Amino acid sequence: ARANFHSAAAQGAVHPAAASVSQRSCLSSALALSAVGLACGLAGRAPRRTSSTALRARGGDADYYGILGVQKSCSERDIKTAFRKMARQYHPDVNKEPGAQEKFQEIAKAYEVLSDPQKRQMYDQFGEAGVSGMGGGGGPGGMGGMGGMGLEDLLSQEDLLSQVFGGGMGGMGGMGGMGGRQRQRQAGPQKGADLQINVEVPFQTACFGGTMTCRVRREETCETCTGSGIKPGQGKATCRQCNGQGAVLQVMQTPFGVMQTQQVCPSCNGSGIDPSSLCSSCNGKGTSASTKDVELKVPPGCNNGNQLRLRQEGDKGQKGGPAGDLYIQVKVPSHPDFQREEFDIYTESTVSVFDAILGTTIQVKTIDGDAEIKVPAGTQPETRLRIRGRGVPRLGRKEERGDHYITVKVEVPRDLSES
């Protein structure tokens, strides 16, 4: 319309009044066309995409940052610190409340994703769907190694969740080739287990200390292979199925790409050693069960319920590893003459009514032997006399001792003569 108007004006064939009318008509037509084009453009525009963060906020995906209580911009150290704090709060070893185990599983899954930079990047970009095939979105069944793992053992691992999701932590070949990883069984030296036994300590030995012998059944270094786990005279042969790696690789095709998972080698059970070269006496462990006599030094002042620790007297370590510790739970039997309370000793002595009235000196038994004590005149029945420093030596301070208390029993004659 605008082009026609300029063409007619240039030829001078239109009357000025007519030209004004034509100009207004063309301007109205141009405005109408602009409005129609604007409406069509708005109608054809694609709706704006909602970010994955907004979807997670509305409950579309699990909010792993919210589960750990950290910000999206937090560092790896912040994530690890938050996980350790929540693990100590919700781990089944310390929290027996209903729902604590499910909460801990959520925390473990969140940490498994956010602690891996590549998985965290995929989660930030695509949400939970981006890591659902990478081991991060597995269900509670993936917590195989966590259920029987103690809290302190869990927190001491370099990769805290390498046992949690097992083989499910495989890499996605079609999503950046992220390699899977699974904790293998340790093939090197391993520390022996700690042991605990109950030992009955005689009353006098518990009071003044002493040395005694106790028998314990524990793992001892294998005499055949001297702890190496390999047959004598035979070199360490590599497992042919896993080439000494202790794990075998499995590849699976999934809708997201190729998934690679590692499983413990079924032939060598993760040791990486050919089973044919293992010692037949200990099955490659380097230790075998045996009963041994252990010397126990009882400190003075030991009491019923005390626990003594003998370092490196537990199970011997496998393949040259250090031995564990032996814990002794002390049981002290009662004594027919003495009653012990902490570091004090209590006994009873009987005197006649005349000795109680007039006073006397009597002999009493103590844990050191017989001792004399003076009964003052006018002593009443159930009077308690004390001998200072004749009780039990204090544990760890044997120069300090408790006291010995004597309860006086007054014997009244049943029959009195008239004289």
Coordinates of N, CA and C in Angstrom, one line a residue, residues 335-338 345-349 362-373 387 390 404-406:
H335 N 34.5 -62.9 97.9 CA 35.4 -63.5 98.9 C 34.5 -63.9 100.1
P336 N 34.8 -65.0 100.8 CA 34.0 -65.4 101.9 C 34.2 -64.5 103.1
D337 N 35.3 -63.8 103.3 CA 35.5 -63.0 104.5 C 35.4 -61.5 104.2
F338 N 35.7 -61.0 103.0 CA 35.7 -59.6 102.7 C 34.6 -59.2 101.7
I345 N 37.2 -52.0 102.0 CA 36.9 -53.4 102.4 C 36.1 -53.3 103.7
Y346 N 35.1 -54.2 103.7 CA 34.1 -54.3 104.9 C 34.1 -55.7 105.5
T347 N 34.2 -55.8 106.8 CA 34.2 -57.0 107.5 C 33.3 -56.8 108.8
E348 N 33.1 -58.0 109.5 CA 32.3 -57.9 110.7 C 33.1 -58.6 111.8
S349 N 33.0 -58.2 113.1 CA 33.6 -58.8 114.2 C 32.7 -58.8 115.4
I362 N 40.9 -56.4 119.8 CA 40.5 -57.6 119.1 C 41.4 -57.7 117.8
Q363 N 41.5 -58.9 117.3 CA 42.2 -59.1 116.0 C 41.2 -59.3 114.9
V364 N 41.5 -58.7 113.8 CA 40.6 -58.7 112.6 C 41.4 -59.2 111.4
K365 N 40.7 -59.8 110.5 CA 41.4 -60.1 109.2 C 41.3 -59.0 108.2
T366 N 42.4 -58.7 107.6 CA 42.4 -57.7 106.5 C 43.0 -58.4 105.3
I367 N 43.0 -57.7 104.1 CA 43.6 -58.3 102.9 C 45.1 -58.3 103.0
D368 N 45.7 -57.7 104.0 CA 47.2 -57.7 104.2 C 47.5 -58.8 105.3
G369 N 46.5 -59.4 106.0 CA 46.8 -60.3 107.1 C 46.0 -59.8 108.3
D370 N 46.3 -60.4 109.5 CA 45.7 -60.1 110.7 C 46.2 -58.7 111.2
A371 N 45.3 -58.0 111.9 CA 45.6 -56.7 112.5 C 44.8 -56.5 113.8
E372 N 45.4 -55.8 114.7 CA 44.7 -55.5 116.0 C 44.0 -54.1 115.9
I373 N 42.9 -54.1 116.6 CA 42.1 -52.8 116.6 C 41.5 -52.7 118.0
I387 N 40.1 -48.8 109.9 CA 41.5 -48.9 109.9 C 42.0 -48.2 108.6
R390 N 44.2 -49.6 104.9 CA 44.3 -51.0 104.8 C 43.3 -51.6 103.8
H404 N 39.7 -49.9 105.6 CA 39.1 -51.2 106.0 C 38.1 -50.8 107.2
Y405 N 36.8 -51.2 107.0 CA 35.8 -50.9 108.0 C 35.3 -52.2 108.6
I406 N 35.2 -52.1 110.0 CA 34.8 -53.3 110.8 C 33.5 -52.9 111.5

